[in-house]
Short mmCIF file of C-alpha atoms in Angstrom, two decimals:
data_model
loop_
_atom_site.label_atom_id
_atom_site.label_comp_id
_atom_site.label_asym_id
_atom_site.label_seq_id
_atom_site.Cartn_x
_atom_site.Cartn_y
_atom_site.Cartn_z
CA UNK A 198 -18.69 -14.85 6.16
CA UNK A 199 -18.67 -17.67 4.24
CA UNK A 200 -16.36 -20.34 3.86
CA UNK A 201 -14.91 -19.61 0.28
CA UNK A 202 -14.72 -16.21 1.63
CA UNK A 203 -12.42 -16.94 4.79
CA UNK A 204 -10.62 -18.89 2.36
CA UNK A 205 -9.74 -16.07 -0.39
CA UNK A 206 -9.13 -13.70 2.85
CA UNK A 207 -6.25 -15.91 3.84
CA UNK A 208 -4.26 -16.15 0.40
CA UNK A 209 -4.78 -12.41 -0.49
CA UNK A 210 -1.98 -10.43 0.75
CA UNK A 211 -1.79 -8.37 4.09
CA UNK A 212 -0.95 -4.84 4.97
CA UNK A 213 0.17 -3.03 7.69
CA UNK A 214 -2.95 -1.44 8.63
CA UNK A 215 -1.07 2.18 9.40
CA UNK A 216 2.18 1.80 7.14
CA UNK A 217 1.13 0.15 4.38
CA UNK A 218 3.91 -2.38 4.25
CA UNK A 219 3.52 -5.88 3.50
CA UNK A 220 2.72 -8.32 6.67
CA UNK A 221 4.63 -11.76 6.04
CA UNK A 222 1.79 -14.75 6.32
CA UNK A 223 1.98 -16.62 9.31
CA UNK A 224 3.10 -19.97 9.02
CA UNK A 225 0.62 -22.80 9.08
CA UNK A 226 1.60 -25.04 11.64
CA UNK A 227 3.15 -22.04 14.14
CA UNK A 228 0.48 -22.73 16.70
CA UNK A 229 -0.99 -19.32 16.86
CA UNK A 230 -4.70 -18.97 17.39
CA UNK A 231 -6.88 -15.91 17.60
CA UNK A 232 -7.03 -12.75 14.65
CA UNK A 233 -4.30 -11.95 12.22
CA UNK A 234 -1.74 -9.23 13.08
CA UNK A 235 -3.04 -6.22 11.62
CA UNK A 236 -0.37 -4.33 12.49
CA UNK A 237 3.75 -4.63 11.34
CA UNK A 238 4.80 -3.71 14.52
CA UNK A 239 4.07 -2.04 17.58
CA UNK A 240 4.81 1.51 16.75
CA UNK A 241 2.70 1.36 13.82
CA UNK A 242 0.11 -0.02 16.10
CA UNK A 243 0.14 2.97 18.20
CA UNK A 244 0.11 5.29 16.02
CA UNK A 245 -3.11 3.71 14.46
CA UNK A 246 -4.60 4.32 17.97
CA UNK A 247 -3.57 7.90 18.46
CA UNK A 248 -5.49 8.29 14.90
CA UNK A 249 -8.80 6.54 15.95
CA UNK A 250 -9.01 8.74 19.44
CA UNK A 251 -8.03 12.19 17.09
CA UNK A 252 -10.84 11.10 14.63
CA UNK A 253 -12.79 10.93 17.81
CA UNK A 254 -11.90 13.88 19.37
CA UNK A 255 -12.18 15.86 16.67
CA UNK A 256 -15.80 14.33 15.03
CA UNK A 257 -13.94 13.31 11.47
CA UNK A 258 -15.61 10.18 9.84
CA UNK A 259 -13.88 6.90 10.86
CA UNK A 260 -13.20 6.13 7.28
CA UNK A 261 -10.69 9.71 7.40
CA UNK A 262 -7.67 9.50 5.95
CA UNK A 263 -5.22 11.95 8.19
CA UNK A 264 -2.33 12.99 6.53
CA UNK A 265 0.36 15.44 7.87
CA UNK A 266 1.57 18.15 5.46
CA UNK A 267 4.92 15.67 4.51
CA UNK A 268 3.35 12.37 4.09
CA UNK A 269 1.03 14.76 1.70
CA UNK A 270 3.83 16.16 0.14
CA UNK A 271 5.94 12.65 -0.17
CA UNK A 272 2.57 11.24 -1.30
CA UNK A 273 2.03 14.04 -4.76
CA UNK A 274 5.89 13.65 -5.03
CA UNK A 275 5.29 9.50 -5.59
CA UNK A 276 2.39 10.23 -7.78
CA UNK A 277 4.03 12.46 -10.10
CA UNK A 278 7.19 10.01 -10.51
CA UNK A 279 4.54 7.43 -11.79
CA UNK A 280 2.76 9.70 -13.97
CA UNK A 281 6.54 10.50 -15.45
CA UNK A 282 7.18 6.62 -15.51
CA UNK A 283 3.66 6.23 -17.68
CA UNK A 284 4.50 9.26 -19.65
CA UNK A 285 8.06 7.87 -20.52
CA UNK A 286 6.44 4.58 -21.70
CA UNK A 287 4.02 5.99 -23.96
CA UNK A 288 6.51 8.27 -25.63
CA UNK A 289 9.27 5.56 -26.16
CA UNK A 290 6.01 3.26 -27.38
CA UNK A 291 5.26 6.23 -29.83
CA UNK A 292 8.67 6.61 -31.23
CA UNK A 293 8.85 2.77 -32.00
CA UNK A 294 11.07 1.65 -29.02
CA UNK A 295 11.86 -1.72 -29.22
CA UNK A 296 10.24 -4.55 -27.01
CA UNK A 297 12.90 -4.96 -24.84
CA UNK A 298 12.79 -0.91 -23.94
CA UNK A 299 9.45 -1.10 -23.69
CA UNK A 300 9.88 -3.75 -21.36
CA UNK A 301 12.41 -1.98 -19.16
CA UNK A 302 9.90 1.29 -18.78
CA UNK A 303 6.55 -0.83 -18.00
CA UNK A 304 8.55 -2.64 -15.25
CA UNK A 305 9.99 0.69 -13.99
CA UNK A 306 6.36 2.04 -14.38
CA UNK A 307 5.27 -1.36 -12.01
CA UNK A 308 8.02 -0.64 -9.32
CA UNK A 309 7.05 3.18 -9.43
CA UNK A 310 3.39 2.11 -8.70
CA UNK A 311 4.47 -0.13 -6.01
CA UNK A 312 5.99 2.64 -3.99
CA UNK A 313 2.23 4.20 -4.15
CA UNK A 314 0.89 0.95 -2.06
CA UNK A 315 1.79 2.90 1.20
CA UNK A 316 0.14 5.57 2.08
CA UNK A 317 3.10 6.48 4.84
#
């Protein structure tokens, strides 16, 4: 890796690598050494784990995305609420909505689409 790319990796913003959620940057001066927390906490760790070895186990690729019938479920019900969100903007930008409307239903359609960051 190369030194503007260590760089860029360090201001780009972190994930939980099983939830999704946002992993607060370290401070500079804390005095930690070693790799960046991958994980939010140690829950979501394990359950990354129990993945990997069921990928394992049961000879799915390790790029598999594993997905119980719910988190499926919550995930369709979180894309269709942005499709509604884009749909809503479009018609109120069709029917001559003024800018500050407009404005209201993109930045509803942003926060919808925000929700979508997590997989769980």
């Amino acid at each position: 890796m190369t030194a503007p790319q260590r760089l860029r990796s360090r201001t780009e913003p972190r994930h939980c690598g099983w939830c999704g959620l946002h992993l607060p940057d370290p401070p500079a001066a804390d005095g930690r050494v070693g790799r960046p927390r991958r994980y939010c906490t140690q829950s979501c760790r394990q359950r990354a784990y129990e993945r990997r070895s069921a990928v394992q186990r049961g000879g799915l690729p390790d790029d598999a995305v594993v997905l119980s019938a719910a988190e499926l479920a919550d995930l369709q019900d979180r894309l269709f609420q942005l499709r509604c969100a884009a749909e809503d903007l479009v018609t109120a930008a069709d029917d001559g909505a003024a800018p500050h409307e407009l404005t209201t239903l993109a930045a509803q359609v942003v926060r919808t689409a925000h929700g979508l960051e997590r997989l769980r």
